[in-house]
Tab-separated table of C-alpha atoms in Angstrom:
chain	number	residue	atom	x	y	z
A	1	MET	CA	108.737	88.633	99.629
A	2	ARG	CA	109.233	85.023	100.448
A	3	ILE	CA	113.390	84.335	100.445
A	4	THR	CA	113.753	80.206	100.684
A	5	LEU	CA	115.734	78.274	102.416
A	6	ARG	CA	116.765	75.343	101.317
A	7	SER	CA	118.316	72.768	103.538
A	8	LYS	CA	117.318	69.612	105.998
A	9	ALA	CA	118.715	71.971	109.263
A	10	ALA	CA	116.707	74.535	108.839
A	11	LEU	CA	103.837	88.006	76.694
A	12	CYS	CA	104.517	87.029	73.901
A	13	VAL	CA	102.560	89.928	74.813
A	14	ALA	CA	100.831	90.286	71.813
A	15	THR	CA	98.433	86.900	73.789
A	16	ALA	CA	98.761	89.189	77.031
A	17	LEU	CA	97.605	92.542	75.714
A	18	ALA	CA	95.127	89.896	73.646
A	19	ALA	CA	93.773	88.327	77.330
A	20	ALA	CA	93.532	91.673	78.996
A	21	PRO	CA	94.173	95.187	77.120
A	22	LEU	CA	96.221	97.622	79.040
A	23	ALA	CA	95.729	101.465	78.402
A	24	VAL	CA	98.330	103.508	77.402
A	25	THR	CA	99.313	105.854	77.842
A	26	ALA	CA	101.016	108.203	75.458
A	27	LEU	CA	103.041	111.166	74.505
A	28	PRO	CA	102.144	113.414	72.091
A	29	SER	CA	103.560	113.314	68.761
A	30	SER	CA	103.316	117.036	67.429
A	31	ALA	CA	106.302	117.489	70.252
A	32	ALA	CA	109.738	118.012	68.552
A	33	SER	CA	111.325	116.850	71.881
A	34	PRO	CA	108.551	114.745	74.087
A	35	ASP	CA	108.645	115.464	78.056
A	36	GLN	CA	107.974	113.827	80.315
A	37	VAL	CA	104.974	112.862	80.866
A	38	SER	CA	103.733	111.270	84.499
A	39	VAL	CA	102.293	107.652	84.767
A	40	ALA	CA	99.076	107.192	87.099
A	41	ALA	CA	99.386	105.352	90.297
A	42	GLN	CA	96.749	102.762	89.101
A	43	PRO	CA	98.383	99.324	90.072
A	44	LEU	CA	96.778	96.967	86.917
A	45	GLU	CA	95.037	94.272	87.698
A	46	GLY	CA	97.765	91.564	89.233
A	47	SER	CA	98.878	93.723	91.953
A	48	SER	CA	99.718	93.539	95.087
A	49	ASN	CA	99.322	94.258	99.133
A	50	VAL	CA	100.096	98.534	97.711
A	51	ARG	CA	97.493	101.190	98.593
A	52	VAL	CA	96.920	104.405	96.330
A	53	GLU	CA	97.469	108.099	98.267
A	54	GLY	CA	97.692	110.888	95.566
A	55	SER	CA	100.594	110.711	93.766
A	56	ARG	CA	101.865	108.037	96.192
A	57	ILE	CA	101.383	104.127	95.722
A	58	ILE	CA	102.745	102.729	99.006
A	59	LEU	CA	103.025	99.292	101.134
A	60	GLY	CA	100.146	97.207	101.675
A	61	ASP	CA	98.872	95.796	105.136
A	62	ALA	CA	98.911	92.337	104.312
A	63	PRO	CA	101.198	90.683	106.181
A	64	ALA	CA	104.737	88.881	106.295
A	65	THR	CA	105.357	85.733	103.517
A	66	MET	CA	106.268	82.359	103.954
A	67	GLY	CA	109.713	81.679	104.013
A	68	SER	CA	113.158	81.594	105.593
A	69	VAL	CA	112.617	81.923	108.983
A	70	GLU	CA	116.112	84.484	109.827
A	71	ILE	CA	114.316	86.543	106.851
A	72	ARG	CA	110.672	87.298	106.659
A	73	GLN	CA	109.682	90.911	104.714
A	74	ARG	CA	106.022	92.518	103.542
A	75	SER	CA	106.876	93.177	99.969
A	76	GLY	CA	103.909	95.428	97.534
A	77	LEU	CA	104.360	95.061	93.754
A	78	ALA	CA	102.616	97.521	91.241
A	79	GLU	CA	102.663	97.350	87.721
A	80	LEU	CA	101.477	100.681	85.651
A	81	ASP	CA	99.267	101.563	82.274
A	82	PRO	CA	102.369	101.265	79.948
A	83	VAL	CA	103.977	104.501	78.129
A	84	ARG	CA	103.628	105.025	73.669
A	85	PHE	CA	106.206	108.024	72.422
A	86	PRO	CA	105.806	108.916	69.942
A	87	SER	CA	108.207	107.444	68.123
A	88	ALA	CA	110.785	104.696	69.161
A	89	THR	CA	113.509	105.684	71.905
A	90	SER	CA	117.062	103.312	73.557
A	91	ALA	CA	117.078	104.674	76.637
A	92	VAL	CA	114.155	106.071	79.182
A	93	ILE	CA	114.686	108.793	81.960
A	94	VAL	CA	112.537	107.873	84.785
A	95	GLY	CA	111.673	110.485	87.884
A	96	TYR	CA	109.810	109.505	91.226
A	97	THR	CA	109.881	110.131	94.523
A	98	SER	CA	110.141	108.163	97.958
A	99	GLY	CA	110.383	108.088	101.613
A	100	THR	CA	111.595	104.588	102.808
A	101	PRO	CA	111.576	104.584	106.252
A	102	ASP	CA	112.577	101.814	109.299
A	103	LYS	CA	114.850	99.478	106.549
A	104	SER	CA	112.196	99.586	103.866
A	105	SER	CA	112.698	100.295	100.493
A	106	ALA	CA	110.889	100.541	97.520
A	107	GLU	CA	112.203	100.708	94.100
A	108	VAL	CA	110.889	100.780	90.444
A	109	ASP	CA	111.969	98.895	87.453
A	110	VAL	CA	111.468	99.610	83.920
A	111	ARG	CA	110.716	97.422	80.763
A	112	ALA	CA	109.947	98.197	76.769
A	113	LEU	CA	107.830	96.080	74.798
A	114	VAL	CA	110.510	95.613	71.890
A	115	ASN	CA	110.261	92.407	68.619
A	116	SER	CA	106.800	92.213	69.708
A	117	LYS	CA	107.298	90.660	73.552
A	118	TRP	CA	108.025	92.712	76.964
A	119	SER	CA	112.158	92.776	77.757
A	120	GLU	CA	113.199	91.895	81.627
A	121	TRP	CA	112.667	94.454	84.324
A	122	THR	CA	115.228	96.753	84.789
A	123	PRO	CA	116.600	99.134	87.862
A	124	ALA	CA	115.756	102.452	87.192
A	125	LYS	CA	116.892	104.612	89.304
A	126	SER	CA	115.915	108.848	89.557
A	127	GLY	CA	117.037	111.074	86.792
A	128	THR	CA	119.237	108.329	84.962
A	129	PRO	CA	119.640	107.070	82.466
A	130	THR	CA	118.142	103.590	81.326
A	131	ALA	CA	119.525	101.892	78.783
A	132	LEU	CA	115.967	99.649	77.152
A	133	PRO	CA	117.605	95.758	74.935
A	134	GLY	CA	116.518	97.249	71.651
A	135	ALA	CA	114.868	100.437	70.131
A	136	SER	CA	111.112	100.728	71.519
A	137	ASP	CA	108.346	103.418	72.007
A	138	LEU	CA	105.654	100.681	74.337
A	139	VAL	CA	107.749	100.605	77.788
A	140	GLN	CA	105.320	100.440	81.249
A	141	LEU	CA	107.182	100.933	84.899
A	142	ARG	CA	107.111	99.136	87.831
A	143	ILE	CA	107.361	99.607	91.410
A	144	ILE	CA	108.158	97.628	94.556
A	145	VAL	CA	108.522	98.216	98.092
A	146	SER	CA	109.489	95.960	100.928
A	147	ALA	CA	110.254	95.985	104.928
A	148	PRO	CA	110.296	94.083	108.387
A	149	ILE	CA	107.766	92.730	109.273
A	150	SER	CA	106.508	95.375	111.136
A	151	GLY	CA	106.961	99.150	111.076
A	152	GLY	CA	107.891	101.505	108.057
A	153	LYS	CA	105.098	101.955	105.130
A	154	PRO	CA	107.307	102.799	102.149
A	155	TRP	CA	105.888	104.505	99.590
A	156	VAL	CA	107.651	105.996	95.979
A	157	GLY	CA	105.274	108.494	93.960
A	158	ASP	CA	104.854	111.655	90.595
A	159	LEU	CA	106.064	109.019	89.013
A	160	THR	CA	107.555	109.827	84.870
A	161	VAL	CA	109.007	109.038	82.139
A	162	GLN	CA	110.478	110.548	78.821
A	163	PRO	CA	112.779	109.572	75.845
A	164	THR	CA	115.969	110.552	75.433
A	165	ASP	CA	119.281	110.815	73.594
A	166	GLN	CA	121.993	110.720	76.582
A	167	ALA	CA	124.027	107.088	76.748
A	168	ALA	CA	122.953	104.791	79.397
A	169	ALA	CA	124.999	101.609	80.305
A	170	GLY	CA	124.147	97.588	80.834
A	171	GLN	CA	122.272	97.446	78.108
A	172	MET	CA	120.502	94.592	77.583
A	173	VAL	CA	121.035	92.369	74.512
A	174	ILE	CA	117.782	90.019	73.475
A	175	GLN	CA	120.842	86.898	72.234
A	176	ALA	CA	119.288	84.866	69.902
A	177	ALA	CA	118.107	81.170	71.418
A	178	PRO	CA	116.967	81.797	74.382
A	179	LEU	CA	119.775	80.791	77.116
A	180	LYS	CA	119.801	77.522	78.389
A	181	SER	CA	121.551	76.064	81.960
A	182	ARG	CA	121.785	72.888	83.779
A	183	VAL	CA	120.829	73.832	87.835
A	184	PHE	CA	119.540	72.716	90.834
A	185	ALA	CA	116.071	72.103	91.028
A	186	THR	CA	114.777	72.056	94.946
A	187	ARG	CA	111.007	71.513	95.719
A	188	GLU	CA	109.194	75.033	96.771
A	189	GLY	CA	106.625	73.417	98.814
A	190	LEU	CA	104.618	76.857	101.601
A	191	VAL	CA	101.460	75.314	100.555
A	192	GLY	CA	99.549	78.827	101.495
A	193	GLY	CA	101.988	80.959	101.460
A	194	THR	CA	102.140	83.776	99.354
A	195	THR	CA	105.096	84.422	97.069
A	196	ALA	CA	106.857	87.852	95.913
A	197	ASN	CA	104.322	88.294	93.191
A	198	GLY	CA	101.237	88.678	96.489
A	199	HIS	CA	100.279	84.526	94.416
A	200	VAL	CA	98.674	82.307	97.477
A	201	ILE	CA	100.226	78.700	96.971
A	202	ILE	CA	97.608	76.076	96.416
A	203	GLN	CA	98.701	72.492	96.594
A	204	ARG	CA	100.761	71.077	93.948
A	205	ASP	CA	101.173	74.739	92.226
A	206	HIS	CA	102.488	75.221	88.717
A	207	PHE	CA	105.418	77.888	89.203
A	208	VAL	CA	108.753	77.908	89.407
A	209	ALA	CA	110.538	80.339	91.209
A	210	LEU	CA	114.281	82.294	90.475
A	211	PRO	CA	116.100	84.320	92.521
A	212	SER	CA	115.795	87.877	91.769
A	213	ARG	CA	112.413	90.432	90.334
A	214	ARG	CA	113.894	91.092	86.859
A	215	GLY	CA	112.490	88.199	85.639
A	216	LEU	CA	109.369	87.930	88.492
A	217	SER	CA	105.836	88.455	86.459
A	218	SER	CA	102.170	89.282	88.179
A	219	ASN	CA	100.259	86.997	89.845
A	220	ASP	CA	98.540	84.691	87.123
A	221	GLY	CA	100.690	86.260	83.828
A	222	GLY	CA	103.206	84.765	82.213
A	223	SER	CA	105.068	87.477	80.867
A	224	TYR	CA	108.235	85.211	82.001
A	225	SER	CA	108.193	81.495	81.710
A	226	VAL	CA	111.102	78.539	81.679
A	227	LYS	CA	111.226	76.016	79.774
A	228	VAL	CA	112.934	73.122	82.408
A	229	CYS	CA	113.399	69.127	81.659
A	230	THR	CA	115.038	66.333	84.424
A	231	THR	CA	118.140	65.028	83.506
A	232	ALA	CA	117.929	62.050	84.960
A	233	GLY	CA	115.503	58.928	83.312
A	234	THR	CA	112.291	59.300	81.411
A	235	LEU	CA	113.010	62.997	79.831
A	236	ARG	CA	110.364	65.243	80.718
A	237	CYS	CA	109.750	68.989	80.584
A	238	ALA	CA	107.429	71.560	82.082
A	239	PHE	CA	106.454	75.411	80.585
A	240	GLU	CA	106.089	77.118	83.712
A	241	PRO	CA	105.448	80.936	85.161
A	242	VAL	CA	107.840	82.715	87.233
A	243	TRP	CA	106.105	83.411	90.709
A	244	ASP	CA	108.440	83.944	92.975
A	245	VAL	CA	111.708	84.639	94.125
A	246	GLY	CA	114.302	82.450	95.667
A	247	PRO	CA	116.615	80.480	96.368
A	248	TRP	CA	118.725	81.861	99.222
A	249	ASN	CA	119.362	84.730	96.625
A	250	THR	CA	117.040	88.286	95.455
A	251	LYS	CA	119.320	89.904	92.982
A	252	ASP	CA	120.972	86.374	91.430
A	253	ASP	CA	120.109	87.561	87.709
A	254	TYR	CA	122.396	84.783	86.506
A	255	TRP	CA	121.100	83.990	82.857
A	256	ASN	CA	122.078	87.144	82.652
A	257	PRO	CA	125.991	88.439	80.529
A	258	SER	CA	128.336	89.158	83.216
A	259	ALA	CA	127.957	93.013	82.289
A	260	ILE	CA	124.519	93.985	83.104
A	261	ARG	CA	124.306	90.777	86.156
A	262	GLU	CA	123.064	92.673	89.545
A	263	MET	CA	125.404	91.349	91.686
A	264	TRP	CA	128.283	88.694	91.424
A	265	LYS	CA	129.872	89.813	87.994
A	266	ASP	CA	132.651	87.837	87.968
A	267	LEU	CA	130.748	84.420	87.755
A	268	PRO	CA	130.048	83.017	84.216
A	269	GLN	CA	126.435	83.770	83.223
A	270	GLY	CA	123.945	80.865	83.880
A	271	ARG	CA	126.064	79.655	87.445
A	272	PRO	CA	123.859	80.467	90.494
A	273	GLU	CA	125.652	82.660	93.220
A	274	ALA	CA	124.356	79.592	95.853
A	275	GLN	CA	126.142	76.712	93.198
A	276	ALA	CA	129.919	78.793	92.714
A	277	ALA	CA	129.496	79.214	97.450
A	278	TYR	CA	128.307	75.752	97.514
A	279	GLN	CA	130.895	74.583	95.649
A	280	ASN	CA	134.062	75.783	95.684
A	281	GLY	CA	134.203	78.300	98.056
A	282	TYR	CA	132.364	81.272	96.074
A	283	ASN	CA	132.073	84.371	98.633
A	284	GLY	CA	133.328	82.537	102.053
A	285	GLY	CA	130.460	79.524	101.122
A	286	LYS	CA	127.295	81.903	101.924
A	287	ASP	CA	124.731	84.202	100.249
A	288	GLN	CA	123.772	87.555	99.728
A	289	PHE	CA	122.647	87.424	103.140
A	290	GLY	CA	125.511	86.103	104.531
A	291	ARG	CA	123.549	82.937	105.433
A	292	THR	CA	126.113	79.680	104.455
A	293	VAL	CA	124.951	77.847	101.161
A	294	LEU	CA	123.872	74.267	102.550
A	295	ASN	CA	122.788	73.164	98.280
A	296	PRO	CA	123.669	74.515	95.214
A	297	ALA	CA	120.726	75.361	94.509
A	298	GLY	CA	119.734	78.033	91.463
A	299	ILE	CA	115.523	77.304	90.691
A	300	ASP	CA	112.682	76.282	93.204
A	301	LEU	CA	109.823	74.403	91.430
A	302	ALA	CA	106.430	74.409	92.820
A	303	ASP	CA	105.230	70.932	93.529
A	304	GLY	CA	102.990	70.329	90.913
A	305	THR	CA	105.771	71.263	88.896
A	306	PHE	CA	108.590	68.946	91.109
A	307	TRP	CA	105.811	66.440	90.983
A	308	ASP	CA	103.679	65.724	88.506
A	309	ALA	CA	104.978	67.908	85.361
A	310	LEU	CA	108.390	66.569	86.072
A	311	ALA	CA	107.623	63.459	88.508
A	312	LEU	CA	111.027	63.611	90.672
A	313	THR	CA	111.524	62.938	93.745
A	314	ASN	CA	113.864	64.549	95.327
A	315	ASN	CA	115.872	67.638	94.346
A	316	ALA	CA	118.230	66.847	91.625
A	317	TRP	CA	119.214	68.507	88.252
A	318	VAL	CA	117.191	70.343	85.562
A	319	ASP	CA	118.157	72.014	82.373
A	320	ALA	CA	116.347	75.605	82.912
A	321	THR	CA	115.463	77.738	79.679
A	322	TYR	CA	114.476	80.794	80.804
A	323	LEU	CA	113.132	82.120	76.946
A	324	TRP	CA	112.920	85.801	77.631
A	325	THR	CA	115.938	85.850	76.904
A	326	GLY	CA	116.157	84.749	73.118
A	327	ASP	CA	113.814	85.385	70.727
A	328	GLY	CA	111.795	82.063	69.169
A	329	GLY	CA	108.070	80.367	68.325
A	330	ARG	CA	106.501	81.568	72.049
A	331	GLY	CA	102.531	80.687	72.707
A	332	THR	CA	100.716	81.057	75.799
A	333	VAL	CA	98.650	78.854	77.803
A	334	ALA	CA	95.385	79.874	78.014
A	335	ILE	CA	93.125	78.337	80.196
A	336	SER	CA	91.631	79.991	83.569
A	337	SER	CA	93.587	77.018	86.027
A	338	GLY	CA	95.557	73.860	87.366
A	339	TYR	CA	97.771	72.488	83.928
A	340	LEU	CA	98.419	71.205	80.555
A	341	ASN	CA	99.788	68.130	79.929
A	342	VAL	CA	101.969	67.503	77.539
A	343	ARG	CA	101.718	64.469	75.502
A	344	ASN	CA	104.123	62.497	72.977
A	345	ALA	CA	101.997	62.397	69.708
A	346	ALA	CA	98.810	64.995	68.760
A	347	SER	CA	97.088	63.326	70.219
A	348	SER	CA	95.007	63.309	74.087
A	349	ASN	CA	95.617	59.728	73.804
A	350	GLY	CA	99.240	59.955	74.720
A	351	ALA	CA	101.761	58.831	77.408
A	352	ILE	CA	101.884	61.899	79.400
A	353	VAL	CA	105.822	63.812	78.963
A	354	GLY	CA	105.230	67.202	80.983
A	355	MET	CA	102.801	69.912	81.727
A	356	ALA	CA	102.117	73.299	81.070
A	357	GLY	CA	101.360	75.670	83.984
A	358	LYS	CA	98.685	78.413	83.812
A	359	ALA	CA	99.783	81.986	81.584
A	360	ALA	CA	103.097	80.017	81.284
A	361	GLN	CA	104.885	80.916	77.772
A	362	ILE	CA	106.214	77.158	75.686
A	363	THR	CA	108.484	77.398	73.133
A	364	VAL	CA	106.636	76.252	69.445
A	365	GLU	CA	109.088	74.122	67.097
A	366	CYS	CA	106.626	73.880	64.286
A	367	GLN	CA	102.656	72.389	64.576
A	368	THR	CA	100.541	69.611	63.483
A	369	THR	CA	97.486	67.824	62.322
A	370	GLY	CA	96.342	65.309	65.089
A	371	GLN	CA	93.618	64.491	67.049
A	372	SER	CA	90.891	67.665	67.190
A	373	VAL	CA	90.237	68.931	70.385
A	374	THR	CA	88.261	71.744	71.474
A	375	GLY	CA	89.277	74.203	73.942
A	376	SER	CA	89.721	77.662	74.667
A	377	GLN	CA	90.757	78.462	71.909
A	378	GLY	CA	88.183	76.749	70.332
A	379	THR	CA	88.266	73.380	68.663
A	380	THR	CA	90.970	72.952	66.021
A	381	ASN	CA	92.842	68.971	64.913
A	382	VAL	CA	95.824	71.720	65.492
A	383	TRP	CA	98.850	70.814	67.365
A	384	LEU	CA	102.238	72.135	68.701
A	385	ARG	CA	105.412	70.983	68.947
A	386	VAL	CA	107.100	72.011	71.617
A	387	HIS	CA	110.265	70.023	72.253
A	388	THR	CA	111.042	67.088	70.390
A	389	GLY	CA	108.571	64.396	70.851
A	390	MET	CA	106.354	66.450	72.909
A	391	TYR	CA	102.886	68.606	71.999
A	392	VAL	CA	100.371	70.127	72.527
A	393	SER	CA	97.089	70.849	71.582
A	394	LYS	CA	96.901	74.378	69.943
A	395	ALA	CA	92.856	74.636	70.908
A	396	TRP	CA	93.881	76.158	74.578
A	397	ILE	CA	97.873	77.504	73.150
A	398	SER	CA	96.851	81.536	72.313
A	399	ALA	CA	99.642	81.591	69.314
A	400	GLY	CA	99.514	82.452	65.532
A	401	THR	CA	100.814	80.271	62.792
A	402	PHE	CA	103.703	77.408	62.998
A	403	GLY	CA	105.074	76.969	59.572
A	404	ALA	CA	104.846	72.470	59.551
A	405	CYS	CA	107.416	69.606	61.928
């Protein structure tokens, strides 16, 4: 896991399933009172730095990832096959055993398919009901294991999950529109390093980092994506997957309301802890690790997002929209590498006004006709409006049909 220190001193799920079908473990529909079901210790593609021993998922042997010189960790992440229940449930009980030697840690998270898309990951305490953001018959578990640079191998094993009608506190709510907030953006850099989801950073890469794993996509996945737009000069927007954790904090899901925010529950929704610490001396001006916060950063941008998509030359304030927090038209960027240009007209001759990274979710306001383009989704003259005055060809977007512009 990378924890950045920025200073001079220091799925639309339908398309995701179509692209990479998942095996689904089902509970028997004949069960009057469904029993718990065992979840196989079989990490899916996109998992990183874990190995399996019997029923246990154990931290792998990859070295500590790049990041702050003060805090470096070895980290592993494993997503498991989804589990389907015979009927929808609003809460689940996750069971597991774990081992955390030598100051290491192990966490199990759960998410649910609600309104045809995956909800945010929520930590699940073994044997305790965990609320889902809505009634769902499909849930998925994720394992995160971390340890100091040398030493122990944390593990999680004997995983089970079952629906429950027991009350569970802290239910997440998917809003009518996703949250947008103005935050300070810093450039990540760190080419050659490894992100929290196992992605190796390349030159002029396209992704973002947010300071909580709750909105962390799997490697090469885009279930959790953001729309980032400039706030000064010529308007440009980027659509990018969340592939890393940072800056400053690792448990600051500031896009969530106070009732379910993991830490800093007295801060208003949309305000990063680092911003409050830097501007107002919140928490004594320090982050969760006790470091003095030297800038108000709430999002990190990979170099391609920073320099090319948004044409930034220095750290800057941006408008960030956390797409998984709300409903609305969506599509998925269906390219094997690189990025997709966002243009100011429904034509490849239109000026570039932004970019969309591999696997990123994009907002779709409507569709129109324009230049015919051939891409991963075939040949089409349909273009999607992703923001006022901004278009992408549907030839590169996995999406349904939308109303005319």
